[in-house]
GROMACS .gro file of C-alpha atoms in nm:
model
  427
    1MET     CA    1   6.908  -4.209  -4.104
    2THR     CA    2   6.810  -3.912  -4.274
    3PHE     CA    3   7.033  -3.859  -4.603
    4GLU     CA    4   7.112  -3.533  -4.766
    5ASN     CA    5   7.223  -3.487  -5.118
    6THR     CA    6   7.537  -3.261  -5.023
    7ARG     CA    7   7.877  -3.317  -5.057
    8GLU     CA    8   7.918  -3.216  -4.679
    9PHE     CA    9   7.696  -3.474  -4.604
   10ALA     CA   10   7.862  -3.734  -4.784
   11ARG     CA   11   8.185  -3.634  -4.629
   12GLN     CA   12   8.060  -3.687  -4.296
   13LEU     CA   13   7.925  -4.033  -4.371
   14ASP     CA   14   8.285  -4.112  -4.508
   15ALA     CA   15   8.454  -3.975  -4.193
   16GLY     CA   16   8.243  -4.238  -3.982
   17ASP     CA   17   8.300  -4.511  -4.228
   18GLU     CA   18   8.516  -4.785  -4.022
   19LEU     CA   19   8.631  -4.950  -4.370
   20ARG     CA   20   8.739  -4.609  -4.533
   21LYS     CA   21   9.129  -4.694  -4.520
   22TYR     CA   22   9.056  -5.000  -4.738
   23ARG     CA   23   8.976  -4.734  -5.026
   24GLU     CA   24   9.357  -4.710  -5.048
   25GLU     CA   25   9.455  -5.052  -5.076
   26PHE     CA   26   9.276  -5.091  -5.440
   27ILE     CA   27   9.433  -4.933  -5.741
   28PHE     CA   28   9.171  -4.709  -5.947
   29PRO     CA   29   9.181  -4.616  -6.330
   30HIS     CA   30   9.211  -4.249  -6.413
   31VAL     CA   31   9.013  -4.059  -6.694
   32ASN     CA   32   9.074  -3.714  -6.782
   33GLY     CA   33   9.354  -3.716  -6.498
   34LYS     CA   34   9.115  -3.790  -6.249
   35GLN     CA   35   9.017  -4.120  -6.051
   36VAL     CA   36   8.722  -4.302  -6.152
   37ILE     CA   37   8.391  -4.351  -5.967
   38TYR     CA   38   8.403  -4.715  -6.019
   39PHE     CA   39   8.050  -4.895  -5.995
   40THR     CA   40   8.145  -5.243  -6.210
   41GLY     CA   41   8.277  -5.438  -5.918
   42ASN     CA   42   7.986  -5.679  -6.001
   43SER     CA   43   8.170  -5.756  -6.338
   44LEU     CA   44   8.562  -5.716  -6.248
   45GLY     CA   45   8.657  -5.603  -5.910
   46LEU     CA   46   8.968  -5.346  -5.870
   47GLN     CA   47   9.332  -5.470  -5.827
   48PRO     CA   48   9.430  -5.469  -5.480
   49LYS     CA   49   9.789  -5.311  -5.416
   50ARG     CA   50   9.879  -5.609  -5.213
   51THR     CA   51   9.832  -5.843  -5.498
   52LYS     CA   52  10.160  -5.781  -5.687
   53ALA     CA   53  10.355  -5.916  -5.391
   54TYR     CA   54  10.178  -6.229  -5.383
   55VAL     CA   55  10.226  -6.280  -5.780
   56ASP     CA   56  10.581  -6.182  -5.743
   57GLU     CA   57  10.640  -6.419  -5.465
   58ILE     CA   58  10.539  -6.704  -5.703
   59MET     CA   59  10.768  -6.565  -5.974
   60ASN     CA   60  11.067  -6.538  -5.767
   61ASP     CA   61  10.989  -6.913  -5.633
   62TRP     CA   62  10.979  -7.047  -5.973
   63ALA     CA   63  11.291  -6.856  -6.083
   64ASN     CA   64  11.514  -6.941  -5.776
   65LEU     CA   65  11.361  -7.316  -5.683
   66ALA     CA   66  11.215  -7.406  -6.058
   67VAL     CA   67  11.039  -7.758  -5.969
   68GLU     CA   68  11.135  -7.756  -5.604
   69GLY     CA   69  10.887  -7.466  -5.560
   70HIS     CA   70  10.657  -7.747  -5.522
   71PHE     CA   71  10.750  -7.851  -5.185
   72TYR     CA   72  10.998  -7.576  -5.083
   73ALA     CA   73  10.900  -7.222  -5.159
   74ASP     CA   74  10.756  -7.030  -4.867
   75LYS     CA   75  10.397  -7.112  -4.957
   76PRO     CA   76  10.466  -7.449  -5.121
   77TRP     CA   77  10.265  -7.516  -5.439
   78TRP     CA   78  10.133  -7.845  -5.399
   79ASP     CA   79   9.909  -7.734  -5.116
   80TYR     CA   80   9.887  -7.385  -5.211
   81GLN     CA   81   9.479  -7.405  -5.236
   82GLU     CA   82   9.453  -7.551  -4.864
   83ARG     CA   83   9.525  -7.175  -4.773
   84PHE     CA   84   9.179  -7.071  -4.919
   85ALA     CA   85   8.968  -7.325  -4.705
   86SER     CA   86   8.971  -7.121  -4.392
   87PRO     CA   87   8.875  -6.764  -4.536
   88LEU     CA   88   8.661  -6.899  -4.793
   89SER     CA   89   8.466  -7.089  -4.544
   90GLY     CA   90   8.406  -6.737  -4.355
   91ILE     CA   91   8.274  -6.599  -4.667
   92VAL     CA   92   8.043  -6.849  -4.768
   93GLY     CA   93   7.917  -6.980  -4.470
   94ALA     CA   94   8.057  -7.350  -4.508
   95LYS     CA   95   8.314  -7.554  -4.304
   96PRO     CA   96   8.659  -7.570  -4.450
   97SER     CA   97   8.639  -7.879  -4.574
   98GLU     CA   98   8.343  -7.810  -4.791
   99VAL     CA   99   8.524  -7.556  -5.012
  100THR     CA  100   8.825  -7.525  -5.233
  101VAL     CA  101   8.924  -7.339  -5.577
  102MET     CA  102   8.976  -7.483  -5.888
  103ASN     CA  103   8.903  -7.407  -6.299
  104THR     CA  104   8.674  -7.127  -6.386
  105LEU     CA  105   8.302  -7.123  -6.304
  106THR     CA  106   8.110  -7.261  -6.586
  107VAL     CA  107   8.365  -7.538  -6.580
  108ASN     CA  108   8.303  -7.624  -6.220
  109LEU     CA  109   7.930  -7.599  -6.285
  110HIS     CA  110   7.944  -7.847  -6.520
  111LEU     CA  111   8.194  -8.090  -6.341
  112LEU     CA  112   7.942  -8.041  -6.043
  113MET     CA  113   7.633  -8.131  -6.244
  114VAL     CA  114   7.804  -8.444  -6.341
  115SER     CA  115   7.761  -8.539  -5.963
  116PHE     CA  116   7.458  -8.364  -5.896
  117TYR     CA  117   7.241  -8.398  -6.227
  118GLN     CA  118   7.208  -8.764  -6.268
  119PRO     CA  119   6.867  -8.786  -6.457
  120THR     CA  120   6.642  -9.074  -6.506
  121PRO     CA  121   6.324  -9.097  -6.743
  122GLN     CA  122   6.074  -9.030  -6.463
  123LYS     CA  123   6.330  -8.779  -6.277
  124TYR     CA  124   6.513  -8.545  -6.510
  125LYS     CA  125   6.407  -8.184  -6.495
  126ILE     CA  126   6.598  -7.884  -6.417
  127ILE     CA  127   6.442  -7.574  -6.256
  128CYS     CA  128   6.624  -7.243  -6.310
  129GLU     CA  129   6.540  -6.866  -6.310
  130GLU     CA  130   6.393  -6.698  -6.611
  131LYS     CA  131   6.677  -6.461  -6.748
  132ALA     CA  132   6.963  -6.670  -6.588
  133PHE     CA  133   7.312  -6.557  -6.688
  134PRO     CA  134   7.337  -6.687  -7.034
  135SER     CA  135   7.659  -6.921  -6.957
  136ASP     CA  136   7.422  -7.109  -6.734
  137GLN     CA  137   7.180  -7.126  -7.002
  138TYR     CA  138   7.399  -7.280  -7.224
  139MET     CA  139   7.528  -7.504  -6.956
  140PHE     CA  140   7.186  -7.650  -6.892
  141GLN     CA  141   7.090  -7.701  -7.265
  142SER     CA  142   7.423  -7.860  -7.325
  143GLN     CA  143   7.384  -8.111  -7.001
  144VAL     CA  144   7.018  -8.213  -7.086
  145HIS     CA  145   7.112  -8.287  -7.465
  146PHE     CA  146   7.429  -8.463  -7.320
  147HIS     CA  147   7.144  -8.693  -7.154
  148GLY     CA  148   6.933  -8.751  -7.409
  149PHE     CA  149   6.666  -8.508  -7.298
  150ASP     CA  150   6.476  -8.218  -7.470
  151ALA     CA  151   6.571  -7.886  -7.342
  152LYS     CA  152   6.220  -7.749  -7.405
  153ASP     CA  153   6.076  -8.027  -7.170
  154ALA     CA  154   6.361  -8.079  -6.946
  155ILE     CA  155   6.432  -7.735  -6.826
  156VAL     CA  156   6.163  -7.533  -6.622
  157GLU     CA  157   6.230  -7.178  -6.593
  158VAL     CA  158   6.048  -6.963  -6.290
  159LYS     CA  159   5.939  -6.652  -6.502
  160ARG     CA  160   5.829  -6.278  -6.345
  161ARG     CA  161   5.497  -6.193  -6.347
  162GLU     CA  162   5.358  -5.954  -6.590
  163GLY     CA  163   5.475  -5.635  -6.533
  164GLU     CA  164   5.695  -5.732  -6.267
  165HIS     CA  165   6.090  -5.724  -6.269
  166ASN     CA  166   6.166  -5.950  -6.023
  167ILE     CA  167   6.080  -6.335  -5.928
  168ARG     CA  168   5.842  -6.394  -5.644
  169LEU     CA  169   5.997  -6.648  -5.399
  170GLU     CA  170   5.610  -6.795  -5.377
  171ASP     CA  171   5.643  -6.833  -5.763
  172VAL     CA  172   5.965  -7.041  -5.733
  173LEU     CA  173   5.819  -7.284  -5.468
  174ALA     CA  174   5.495  -7.293  -5.652
  175LYS     CA  175   5.725  -7.426  -5.948
  176ILE     CA  176   5.878  -7.678  -5.746
  177ASP     CA  177   5.576  -7.830  -5.623
  178GLU     CA  178   5.426  -7.817  -5.973
  179VAL     CA  179   5.741  -8.034  -6.111
  180GLY     CA  180   5.718  -8.244  -5.834
  181ASP     CA  181   5.844  -8.570  -5.847
  182GLU     CA  182   5.983  -8.521  -6.197
  183LEU     CA  183   6.232  -8.282  -6.041
  184ALA     CA  184   6.618  -8.391  -6.061
  185LEU     CA  185   6.796  -8.040  -5.976
  186VAL     CA  186   6.738  -7.681  -5.879
  187LEU     CA  187   7.008  -7.482  -6.009
  188ILE     CA  188   6.940  -7.117  -5.943
  189GLY     CA  189   7.171  -6.779  -5.970
  190GLY     CA  190   7.194  -6.660  -5.588
  191VAL     CA  191   7.192  -6.315  -5.691
  192ASN     CA  192   7.035  -6.241  -6.048
  193TYR     CA  193   7.279  -6.054  -6.247
  194TYR     CA  194   7.048  -5.843  -6.415
  195THR     CA  195   6.832  -5.707  -6.153
  196GLY     CA  196   7.064  -5.754  -5.834
  197GLN     CA  197   6.786  -5.961  -5.677
  198VAL     CA  198   6.871  -6.197  -5.355
  199PHE     CA  199   6.702  -6.514  -5.380
  200ASP     CA  200   6.595  -6.681  -5.028
  201MET     CA  201   6.831  -6.957  -5.082
  202LYS     CA  202   6.740  -7.156  -4.776
  203ALA     CA  203   6.368  -7.153  -4.882
  204ILE     CA  204   6.460  -7.301  -5.196
  205THR     CA  205   6.691  -7.574  -5.082
  206ASP     CA  206   6.438  -7.672  -4.866
  207ALA     CA  207   6.153  -7.697  -5.129
  208GLY     CA  208   6.380  -7.866  -5.362
  209HIS     CA  209   6.500  -8.139  -5.103
  210LYS     CA  210   6.122  -8.218  -5.043
  211TYR     CA  211   6.114  -8.402  -5.351
  212GLY     CA  212   6.453  -8.575  -5.358
  213ALA     CA  213   6.613  -8.307  -5.580
  214TYR     CA  214   6.949  -8.181  -5.529
  215VAL     CA  215   6.988  -7.812  -5.502
  216GLY     CA  216   7.289  -7.582  -5.625
  217PHE     CA  217   7.367  -7.226  -5.664
  218ASP     CA  218   7.538  -7.034  -5.901
  219LEU     CA  219   7.701  -6.783  -5.659
  220ALA     CA  220   7.901  -6.542  -5.930
  221HIS     CA  221   7.728  -6.215  -5.778
  222ALA     CA  222   7.694  -6.329  -5.431
  223ALA     CA  223   8.021  -6.438  -5.297
  224GLY     CA  224   8.204  -6.190  -5.126
  225ASN     CA  225   7.878  -5.962  -5.169
  226ILE     CA  226   7.596  -6.116  -4.945
  227LYS     CA  227   7.582  -6.327  -4.613
  228LEU     CA  228   7.576  -6.685  -4.716
  229HIS     CA  229   7.548  -7.014  -4.462
  230LEU     CA  230   7.553  -7.275  -4.729
  231HIS     CA  231   7.625  -7.534  -4.501
  232ASP     CA  232   7.334  -7.471  -4.261
  233TRP     CA  233   7.116  -7.423  -4.529
  234GLY     CA  234   7.169  -7.746  -4.651
  235VAL     CA  235   7.259  -7.659  -4.993
  236ASP     CA  236   7.404  -7.951  -5.162
  237PHE     CA  237   7.656  -7.757  -5.383
  238ALA     CA  238   7.764  -7.400  -5.550
  239ALA     CA  239   8.030  -7.236  -5.747
  240TRP     CA  240   8.156  -6.904  -5.801
  241CYS     CA  241   8.372  -6.680  -5.962
  242SER     CA  242   8.625  -6.487  -5.775
  243TYR     CA  243   8.685  -6.180  -6.035
  244LYS     CA  244   8.388  -5.974  -5.914
  245TYR     CA  245   8.344  -5.862  -5.559
  246MET     CA  246   8.653  -6.084  -5.476
  247ASN     CA  247   8.900  -5.881  -5.668
  248SER     CA  248   9.125  -6.146  -5.823
  249GLY     CA  249   9.171  -6.048  -6.165
  250PRO     CA  250   9.025  -6.100  -6.483
  251GLY     CA  251   8.886  -6.457  -6.582
  252ASN     CA  252   9.031  -6.596  -6.279
  253VAL     CA  253   8.986  -6.919  -6.073
  254SER     CA  254   8.666  -7.023  -5.926
  255GLY     CA  255   8.576  -7.141  -5.562
  256ILE     CA  256   8.339  -7.414  -5.490
  257PHE     CA  257   8.094  -7.574  -5.237
  258VAL     CA  258   8.037  -7.965  -5.198
  259HIS     CA  259   7.804  -7.993  -4.849
  260GLU     CA  260   7.976  -8.264  -4.627
  261ALA     CA  261   7.677  -8.458  -4.672
  262HIS     CA  262   7.816  -8.589  -4.972
  263HIS     CA  263   8.195  -8.633  -4.876
  264ASN     CA  264   8.220  -8.991  -4.792
  265ASN     CA  265   7.976  -9.079  -5.101
  266THR     CA  266   8.266  -9.230  -5.316
  267GLU     CA  267   7.995  -9.382  -5.559
  268LEU     CA  268   7.874  -9.028  -5.649
  269PRO     CA  269   7.969  -8.976  -6.017
  270ARG     CA  270   8.216  -8.729  -6.067
  271PHE     CA  271   8.512  -8.684  -6.360
  272ALA     CA  272   8.826  -8.742  -6.161
  273GLY     CA  273   9.169  -8.615  -6.200
  274TRP     CA  274   9.489  -8.682  -5.982
  275TRP     CA  275   9.459  -8.388  -5.777
  276GLY     CA  276   9.134  -8.491  -5.644
  277HIS     CA  277   9.319  -8.824  -5.543
  278ASN     CA  278   9.395  -8.908  -5.178
  279LYS     CA  279   9.664  -8.613  -5.109
  280GLU     CA  280   9.869  -8.877  -4.888
  281ARG     CA  281   9.907  -9.089  -5.179
  282ARG     CA  282   9.882  -8.863  -5.454
  283PHE     CA  283  10.260  -8.926  -5.561
  284LEU     CA  284  10.208  -9.280  -5.565
  285MET     CA  285  10.088  -9.267  -5.885
  286GLU     CA  286   9.798  -9.546  -5.814
  287PRO     CA  287   9.582  -9.682  -6.083
  288LYS     CA  288   9.260  -9.641  -5.865
  289PHE     CA  289   9.124  -9.318  -5.797
  290ASP     CA  290   9.055  -9.286  -5.413
  291PRO     CA  291   8.900  -8.910  -5.374
  292VAL     CA  292   9.003  -8.678  -5.123
  293ARG     CA  293   8.709  -8.669  -4.836
  294GLY     CA  294   8.597  -8.290  -4.895
  295ALA     CA  295   8.533  -8.040  -5.150
  296GLU     CA  296   8.928  -8.130  -5.271
  297GLY     CA  297   8.808  -8.436  -5.398
  298TRP     CA  298   8.629  -8.266  -5.708
  299GLN     CA  299   8.975  -8.136  -5.814
  300VAL     CA  300   9.106  -8.242  -6.120
  301SER     CA  301   9.429  -8.086  -6.224
  302ASN     CA  302   9.698  -7.954  -6.006
  303LEU     CA  303   9.640  -7.579  -5.946
  304PRO     CA  304   9.765  -7.279  -6.155
  305VAL     CA  305   9.923  -7.099  -5.856
  306ILE     CA  306  10.000  -6.815  -6.043
  307SER     CA  307   9.636  -6.722  -6.054
  308LEU     CA  308   9.550  -6.835  -5.720
  309ALA     CA  309   9.792  -6.576  -5.596
  310PRO     CA  310   9.591  -6.276  -5.660
  311TYR     CA  311   9.281  -6.459  -5.520
  312LEU     CA  312   9.476  -6.513  -5.194
  313ALA     CA  313   9.580  -6.155  -5.143
  314SER     CA  314   9.209  -6.094  -5.185
  315VAL     CA  315   9.037  -6.371  -4.938
  316GLU     CA  316   9.315  -6.264  -4.677
  317MET     CA  317   9.185  -5.916  -4.672
  318PHE     CA  318   8.818  -6.057  -4.661
  319ALA     CA  319   8.939  -6.256  -4.355
  320GLU     CA  320   9.067  -5.910  -4.211
  321VAL     CA  321   8.754  -5.709  -4.265
  322GLY     CA  322   8.481  -6.017  -4.219
  323MET     CA  323   8.157  -6.005  -4.398
  324ASP     CA  324   7.950  -5.853  -4.117
  325LYS     CA  325   8.123  -5.525  -4.160
  326LEU     CA  326   8.149  -5.520  -4.555
  327ILE     CA  327   7.768  -5.605  -4.550
  328LYS     CA  328   7.680  -5.296  -4.275
  329LYS     CA  329   7.869  -5.058  -4.518
  330ARG     CA  330   7.701  -5.201  -4.839
  331ASP     CA  331   7.359  -5.175  -4.724
  332GLN     CA  332   7.434  -4.816  -4.586
  333ILE     CA  333   7.597  -4.710  -4.927
  334THR     CA  334   7.346  -4.890  -5.124
  335ALA     CA  335   7.065  -4.665  -4.965
  336TYR     CA  336   7.258  -4.369  -5.013
  337LEU     CA  337   7.292  -4.425  -5.391
  338GLU     CA  338   6.920  -4.508  -5.411
  339PHE     CA  339   6.877  -4.186  -5.225
  340ILE     CA  340   7.088  -3.989  -5.472
  341LEU     CA  341   6.908  -4.162  -5.786
  342HIS     CA  342   6.574  -4.033  -5.652
  343GLU     CA  343   6.669  -3.689  -5.580
  344ILE     CA  344   6.820  -3.629  -5.922
  345ASP     CA  345   6.522  -3.791  -6.068
  346LYS     CA  346   6.279  -3.522  -5.861
  347GLU     CA  347   6.520  -3.230  -5.961
  348ILE     CA  348   6.504  -3.271  -6.345
  349ASP     CA  349   6.162  -3.241  -6.503
  350GLY     CA  350   6.087  -3.509  -6.802
  351THR     CA  351   6.317  -3.765  -6.626
  352GLU     CA  352   6.231  -4.115  -6.472
  353PHE     CA  353   6.478  -4.364  -6.324
  354GLU     CA  354   6.305  -4.672  -6.219
  355ILE     CA  355   6.487  -4.893  -5.989
  356ILE     CA  356   6.414  -5.248  -6.081
  357THR     CA  357   6.609  -5.403  -5.781
  358PRO     CA  358   6.406  -5.503  -5.490
  359ALA     CA  359   6.371  -5.196  -5.252
  360ASN     CA  360   6.365  -5.460  -4.946
  361GLN     CA  361   6.716  -5.475  -4.812
  362GLU     CA  362   6.706  -5.830  -4.746
  363GLU     CA  363   6.642  -5.909  -5.149
  364ARG     CA  364   6.916  -5.695  -5.242
  365ALA     CA  365   7.310  -5.646  -5.210
  366CYS     CA  366   7.554  -5.439  -5.359
  367GLN     CA  367   7.381  -5.350  -5.702
  368ILE     CA  368   7.109  -5.106  -5.808
  369SER     CA  369   6.979  -5.160  -6.155
  370VAL     CA  370   6.792  -4.913  -6.344
  371PHE     CA  371   6.577  -4.824  -6.607
  372LEU     CA  372   6.656  -4.498  -6.779
  373HIS     CA  373   6.318  -4.398  -6.920
  374GLY     CA  374   6.347  -4.117  -7.140
  375GLN     CA  375   6.720  -4.180  -7.181
  376GLY     CA  376   6.917  -4.397  -7.395
  377ARG     CA  377   7.287  -4.505  -7.457
  378ALA     CA  378   7.441  -4.196  -7.492
  379LEU     CA  379   7.363  -4.087  -7.166
  380PHE     CA  380   7.590  -4.403  -7.028
  381GLU     CA  381   7.862  -4.314  -7.276
  382TYR     CA  382   7.853  -3.947  -7.142
  383LEU     CA  383   7.902  -4.118  -6.788
  384MET     CA  384   8.193  -4.330  -6.893
  385LYS     CA  385   8.370  -4.026  -7.088
  386ASN     CA  386   8.329  -3.831  -6.712
  387GLY     CA  387   8.479  -4.077  -6.540
  388VAL     CA  388   8.204  -4.286  -6.414
  389ILE     CA  389   8.257  -4.655  -6.477
  390THR     CA  390   7.926  -4.837  -6.491
  391ASP     CA  391   7.761  -5.119  -6.678
  392TRP     CA  392   7.498  -5.101  -6.991
  393ARG     CA  393   7.272  -5.397  -7.036
  394GLU     CA  394   7.014  -5.351  -7.335
  395PRO     CA  395   6.749  -5.247  -7.370
  396ASN     CA  396   6.845  -4.920  -7.147
  397VAL     CA  397   6.952  -5.069  -6.804
  398ILE     CA  398   7.249  -4.952  -6.618
  399ARG     CA  399   7.388  -5.121  -6.332
  400LEU     CA  400   7.561  -4.958  -6.033
  401ALA     CA  401   7.746  -5.158  -5.794
  402PRO     CA  402   7.871  -4.932  -5.496
  403VAL     CA  403   8.138  -5.197  -5.354
  404PRO     CA  404   8.198  -5.137  -4.984
  405PHE     CA  405   8.563  -5.196  -4.991
  406TYR     CA  406   8.663  -4.937  -5.240
  407CYS     CA  407   8.355  -4.694  -5.325
  408SER     CA  408   8.300  -4.374  -5.100
  409PHE     CA  409   8.019  -4.203  -5.029
  410GLU     CA  410   8.136  -3.900  -5.184
  411ASP     CA  411   8.148  -4.109  -5.506
  412MET     CA  412   7.754  -4.156  -5.460
  413TYR     CA  413   7.718  -3.744  -5.440
  414GLU     CA  414   7.943  -3.694  -5.721
  415PHE     CA  415   7.782  -3.959  -5.946
  416GLY     CA  416   7.462  -3.766  -5.890
  417GLN     CA  417   7.601  -3.444  -6.005
  418ILE     CA  418   7.777  -3.604  -6.307
  419LEU     CA  419   7.455  -3.750  -6.418
  420LYS     CA  420   7.265  -3.445  -6.372
  421LYS     CA  421   7.468  -3.252  -6.600
  422GLY     CA  422   7.477  -3.536  -6.834
  423ILE     CA  423   7.067  -3.544  -6.846
  424LEU     CA  424   7.063  -3.184  -6.896
  425ASN     CA  425   7.348  -3.137  -7.139
  426LYS     CA  426   7.134  -3.384  -7.368
  427ALA     CA  427   6.835  -3.194  -7.308
   0.00000   0.00000   0.00000
């Protein structure tokens, strides 16, 4: 498609958008009395309007049934998490038994590493990507220290080549070959939080398995954003947060995936709790742990249903739409945003926007990260004050995520006009 940098053209794209009605399903903040252009769904998604009814249902059941809500609420609390199995399996490409919800993201990664990081003196190294999200870096360091290893030796980062912003797949695979039989675990972000690069998870999984290593992924920026096939790719485990592209609310519960190949291995180490115990016998209060055969066997405590309610509202919306339609719009609106950026760049002398997200659609998703050469934080602050909610990362990068559920093509055009004014006002 040949794009145009005009409001009329953007409105034509919106008129043809089969997801346009879902924009009305979300609550937008306002700045200066005007609805914002929201680019930070990669950090915190907007609140769906239907969320309140799901939370109110829990609160009303608590008020009217008290403890009996565990069994007699319309959605009984004791099995509330089971309602996520079907929609989440569709979002991440899994079997329903391979997914569940519990805890928060880094907590879940730690718990999964109990099972899938079992270092020996000969096989103890972890491969991750350079500039992984800091929480992952801290997790790796604490895990290897806990097992008595030196982080400088045990943690192996795959680095970007000099002058490049993204990590080449060939370099990931080469690093796996280099570490070889010393490799215990590959744990990489499925989508890099800083650049928005999407990794080839199947190729990485196959390469890690060649050396008998476990392979897992932090899908914080991938779940609800890209097409995943975790089961078919043979990924051992994964975890993701729910508050970014899946709009469940700040700091809300995490989802996990454990491949069915591990479900019947009751000898696999794990930190157990009663909510992971055989659910048919859970209330018999037996002394010996008998894990549920599935991802639910990694649950520890009973679930915080008030936190689950907003997540359920969101995943049911995903089930209505399906990932294919979301990705179709995602690709088009991201391409249009990229076009707008290039157009503004050409229109203003002395300005250079360097997009550090891969241009290849197969290697990017719903994020464009931009180096603002010749600009600085003042431009970011201008955007924020003028109703463009975006994200700043040092030294001078803004991250833009045009989420297909609620961003419009006219938003992309309007952003370009505000961006242009911000640069010219500074000049």
